[in-house]
Amino acid sequence: GQKLSVRIPPGAKTGTRIRLGGKGEEGYAGGQPGDLFLVVKVQDDPNYERRGDDLYRDIYIDLYTAVLGGEVRVPTLGGDVHLRIPPGTSSGKTFRLAGRGMPILRSPNRHGDLYARVLVRVPERLTDEERALFERLARLRTPEGQRG
């Protein structure tokens, strides 16, 4: 068992074949060794879902950023980027970050996109003052008699 160091090309997907010339079994009757083919199996990442060269991930924002807008950091393969969240963003809205996905196999200077789905976290515990403010907001936004 000889150990080999193998370079996996950027953007390799499950099923990508890597040919190592002359590293296979010896040929018949002492002939030249054949080639060794490796098949890549890419492990899943808990933070990203890969679809082709594009990546998908969820990002969590607080209720106040969803309502008022603001900036959030989005982790990408190349480091964190800032994403502007417009006021009134609903939970489930997806933002496209062009060129922040996987490198494209055999074109490593090009990349797929990253799609960041916003999930709004609602505060679980409210102080009495916060509850009163939310109740006041609800009265301002809801016509009389239609509160539910």
XYZ file of C-alpha atoms in Angstrom:
148
model
C 0.000 0.000 0.000
C 1.660 3.089 -1.313
C 0.318 6.401 0.029
C -0.621 9.011 -2.534
C -1.335 12.682 -2.171
C -4.251 13.600 -4.396
C -5.306 17.127 -5.353
C -9.092 17.449 -5.481
C -10.014 20.139 -8.022
C -12.059 23.127 -6.813
C -15.750 22.613 -7.484
C -15.565 18.802 -7.463
C -18.961 17.175 -7.007
C -19.964 13.715 -5.889
C -19.184 11.516 -8.882
C -16.263 13.598 -10.186
C -13.570 11.199 -11.440
C -9.884 11.883 -10.886
C -7.386 10.008 -13.053
C -3.949 9.197 -11.639
C -1.886 8.104 -14.616
C 0.398 5.104 -14.020
C -0.757 4.610 -10.416
C -2.949 1.570 -11.074
C -2.132 -2.136 -11.085
C 0.950 -3.425 -12.881
C 0.363 -4.487 -16.448
C 0.273 -8.098 -17.615
C 3.652 -9.882 -17.417
C 5.438 -6.923 -15.841
C 3.969 -4.329 -18.200
C 3.496 -0.672 -17.379
C 1.086 0.099 -14.529
C -2.386 1.180 -15.574
C -4.247 4.246 -14.381
C -6.007 4.629 -11.072
C -9.395 6.346 -11.081
C -10.813 7.889 -7.923
C -14.453 8.851 -7.612
C -15.175 11.800 -5.314
C -17.902 11.661 -2.681
C -18.549 15.083 -1.167
C -19.718 15.142 2.456
C -22.769 17.204 3.315
C -22.249 20.408 5.282
C -24.804 21.205 7.994
C -24.803 24.912 7.051
C -25.135 24.688 3.275
C -27.238 22.791 0.775
C -25.541 22.369 -2.588
C -27.487 22.354 -5.854
C -25.041 22.187 -8.735
C -22.663 25.102 -8.245
C -25.127 27.091 -6.136
C -25.330 26.991 -2.356
C -28.360 27.558 -0.139
C -28.382 28.437 3.539
C -30.682 29.829 6.175
C -29.820 32.980 8.078
C -31.635 34.082 11.192
C -32.581 37.685 11.872
C -34.425 39.262 14.758
C -37.928 40.651 14.469
C -36.717 44.246 14.726
C -34.368 43.914 11.732
C -37.155 42.279 9.726
C -39.532 45.161 10.505
C -37.127 48.117 10.420
C -34.420 46.840 8.048
C -30.711 46.714 8.692
C -27.605 44.711 7.911
C -26.706 41.149 8.810
C -23.544 39.122 8.328
C -23.850 36.108 6.087
C -21.125 33.441 6.341
C -19.896 32.360 2.887
C -17.110 30.061 1.728
C -14.907 33.113 1.143
C -15.685 34.803 4.470
C -18.542 36.829 5.909
C -20.376 39.371 3.752
C -22.880 42.030 4.795
C -26.409 41.721 3.458
C -28.805 44.667 3.539
C -32.233 43.629 4.805
C -34.941 45.991 3.562
C -37.673 47.120 5.978
C -40.685 44.806 6.034
C -38.797 41.631 5.107
C -40.917 38.521 5.643
C -39.614 35.265 7.037
C -38.782 32.940 4.144
C -37.594 35.659 1.724
C -34.534 34.548 -0.228
C -31.657 36.811 -1.256
C -29.177 35.938 -4.048
C -25.503 36.667 -3.413
C -23.983 36.405 -6.879
C -20.647 34.585 -7.170
C -20.610 33.421 -3.530
C -21.355 29.745 -4.243
C -19.084 26.839 -5.180
C -16.177 27.188 -7.601
C -17.141 25.881 -11.012
C -15.256 22.677 -11.877
C -12.563 23.345 -14.493
C -13.278 27.097 -14.187
C -12.185 27.770 -10.586
C -12.183 31.550 -11.107
C -15.958 31.403 -11.640
C -18.428 30.581 -8.882
C -22.077 29.721 -8.506
C -24.368 31.823 -6.336
C -25.328 31.674 -2.683
C -29.014 31.918 -1.827
C -29.652 33.100 1.731
C -33.144 32.423 3.088
C -34.117 34.757 5.919
C -35.843 33.225 8.929
C -37.209 35.674 11.483
C -36.731 34.823 15.136
C -39.571 36.050 17.297
C -38.695 36.984 20.880
C -39.712 34.190 23.242
C -39.697 36.027 26.544
C -40.984 39.566 26.853
C -40.709 41.968 29.734
C -43.916 43.583 30.906
C -42.899 46.780 29.106
C -42.160 44.922 25.858
C -45.494 43.083 26.048
C -47.311 46.400 26.597
C -45.544 47.924 23.576
C -46.466 44.946 21.364
C -50.072 45.179 22.561
C -50.072 48.893 21.742
C -48.675 48.145 18.260
C -51.359 45.502 17.737
C -54.084 48.034 18.628
C -52.586 50.568 16.204
C -52.453 48.032 13.356
C -55.738 46.174 13.914
C -59.223 47.686 13.397
C -61.469 47.575 16.470
C -63.246 44.265 16.939
C -61.016 42.292 14.535
C -58.254 41.394 16.959
C -57.726 37.688 17.271
